[in-house]
Amino acid sequence: MPTLCLLRLSSMDRLPVIRETGHVFTETLLKDLSMSKYKCSVCGYVYNSEEGDLDSGIAAGTLFENLPDDWKCPICGAPKGAFEKME
Ligand SMILES: [Zn+2]
């Protein structure tokens, strides 16, 4: 129960908690945006979320995680599960 926890903390304790949470959130978001390339383990095709997959109706900026479950590799037809996240 986050609300209860916040209420029980003094205002001095509360500020660092909020700042910490915001920091983590921002970093996660940036990480997701910058590391949103997935490689097909079958044919080597790279899905880049900045470009999307226009041939399959996927708009540019669509994260791999948000692709429909029935999306397939446009080159070889491998399912999403065959893709590996690129570091
Ligand atoms: Zn493929």
GROMACS .gro file of C-alpha atoms and ligand atoms in nm:
model
   88
    1MET     CA    1   0.000   0.000   0.000
    2PRO     CA    2   0.217   0.292  -0.123
    3THR     CA    3  -0.025   0.558   0.003
    4LEU     CA    4  -0.011   0.425   0.355
    5CYS     CA    5   0.369   0.412   0.346
    6LEU     CA    6   0.395   0.771   0.226
    7LEU     CA    7   0.158   0.891   0.495
    8ARG     CA    8   0.367   0.727   0.762
    9LEU     CA    9   0.690   0.886   0.642
   10SER     CA   10   0.788   1.233   0.751
   11SER     CA   11   0.820   1.492   0.473
   12MET     CA   12   1.198   1.478   0.508
   13ASP     CA   13   1.195   1.108   0.439
   14ARG     CA   14   0.946   1.136   0.161
   15LEU     CA   15   1.134   1.368  -0.073
   16PRO     CA   16   1.432   1.139  -0.137
   17VAL     CA   17   1.196   0.848  -0.203
   18ILE     CA   18   1.011   1.037  -0.474
   19ARG     CA   19   1.330   1.164  -0.632
   20GLU     CA   20   1.475   0.814  -0.638
   21THR     CA   21   1.164   0.671  -0.802
   22GLY     CA   22   1.161   0.941  -1.068
   23HIS     CA   23   1.527   0.880  -1.143
   24VAL     CA   24   1.477   0.508  -1.186
   25PHE     CA   25   1.173   0.562  -1.405
   26THR     CA   26   1.355   0.806  -1.633
   27GLU     CA   27   1.653   0.579  -1.667
   28THR     CA   28   1.437   0.280  -1.753
   29LEU     CA   29   1.249   0.481  -2.011
   30LEU     CA   30   1.565   0.605  -2.180
   31LYS     CA   31   1.709   0.256  -2.176
   32ASP     CA   32   1.399   0.117  -2.345
   33LEU     CA   33   1.406   0.382  -2.613
   34SER     CA   34   1.774   0.348  -2.690
   35MET     CA   35   1.790  -0.030  -2.674
   36SER     CA   36   1.485  -0.124  -2.869
   37LYS     CA   37   1.651  -0.328  -3.139
   38TYR     CA   38   1.573  -0.695  -3.174
   39LYS     CA   39   1.747  -0.939  -3.402
   40CYS     CA   40   1.585  -1.236  -3.570
   41SER     CA   41   1.783  -1.543  -3.466
   42VAL     CA   42   1.679  -1.718  -3.788
   43CYS     CA   43   1.773  -1.473  -4.065
   44GLY     CA   44   1.947  -1.187  -3.888
   45TYR     CA   45   1.683  -0.924  -3.966
   46VAL     CA   46   1.694  -0.641  -3.712
   47TYR     CA   47   1.373  -0.483  -3.591
   48ASN     CA   48   1.442  -0.119  -3.511
   49SER     CA   49   1.159   0.046  -3.319
   50GLU     CA   50   1.258   0.386  -3.459
   51GLU     CA   51   1.172   0.261  -3.807
   52GLY     CA   52   0.895   0.017  -3.724
   53ASP     CA   53   0.786  -0.230  -3.990
   54LEU     CA   54   0.586  -0.031  -4.240
   55ASP     CA   55   0.536  -0.327  -4.474
   56SER     CA   56   0.348  -0.503  -4.194
   57GLY     CA   57   0.157  -0.193  -4.090
   58ILE     CA   58   0.376  -0.125  -3.785
   59ALA     CA   59   0.422   0.247  -3.734
   60ALA     CA   60   0.766   0.393  -3.671
   61GLY     CA   61   0.831   0.429  -3.300
   62THR     CA   62   0.653   0.105  -3.206
   63LEU     CA   63   0.855  -0.078  -2.942
   64PHE     CA   64   0.917  -0.445  -3.005
   65GLU     CA   65   0.734  -0.521  -2.681
   66ASN     CA   66   0.426  -0.351  -2.824
   67LEU     CA   67   0.417  -0.543  -3.150
   68PRO     CA   68   0.110  -0.765  -3.191
   69ASP     CA   69   0.163  -1.122  -3.076
   70ASP     CA   70   0.103  -1.248  -3.427
   71TRP     CA   71   0.369  -1.023  -3.577
   72LYS     CA   72   0.627  -1.218  -3.772
   73CYS     CA   73   0.970  -1.148  -3.910
   74PRO     CA   74   0.909  -0.973  -4.246
   75ILE     CA   75   1.200  -1.161  -4.402
   76CYS     CA   76   1.163  -1.522  -4.290
   77GLY     CA   77   0.831  -1.531  -4.101
   78ALA     CA   78   0.981  -1.630  -3.766
   79PRO     CA   79   0.758  -1.554  -3.464
   80LYS     CA   80   0.838  -1.283  -3.208
   81GLY     CA   81   0.984  -1.551  -2.981
   82ALA     CA   82   1.267  -1.608  -3.228
   83PHE     CA   83   1.393  -1.253  -3.175
   84GLU     CA   84   1.669  -1.165  -2.936
   85LYS     CA   85   1.724  -0.826  -2.781
   86MET     CA   86   2.039  -0.658  -2.903
   87GLU     CA   87   2.268  -0.514  -2.635
   88ZN      ZN   88   1.385  -1.359  -3.973
   0.00000   0.00000   0.00000
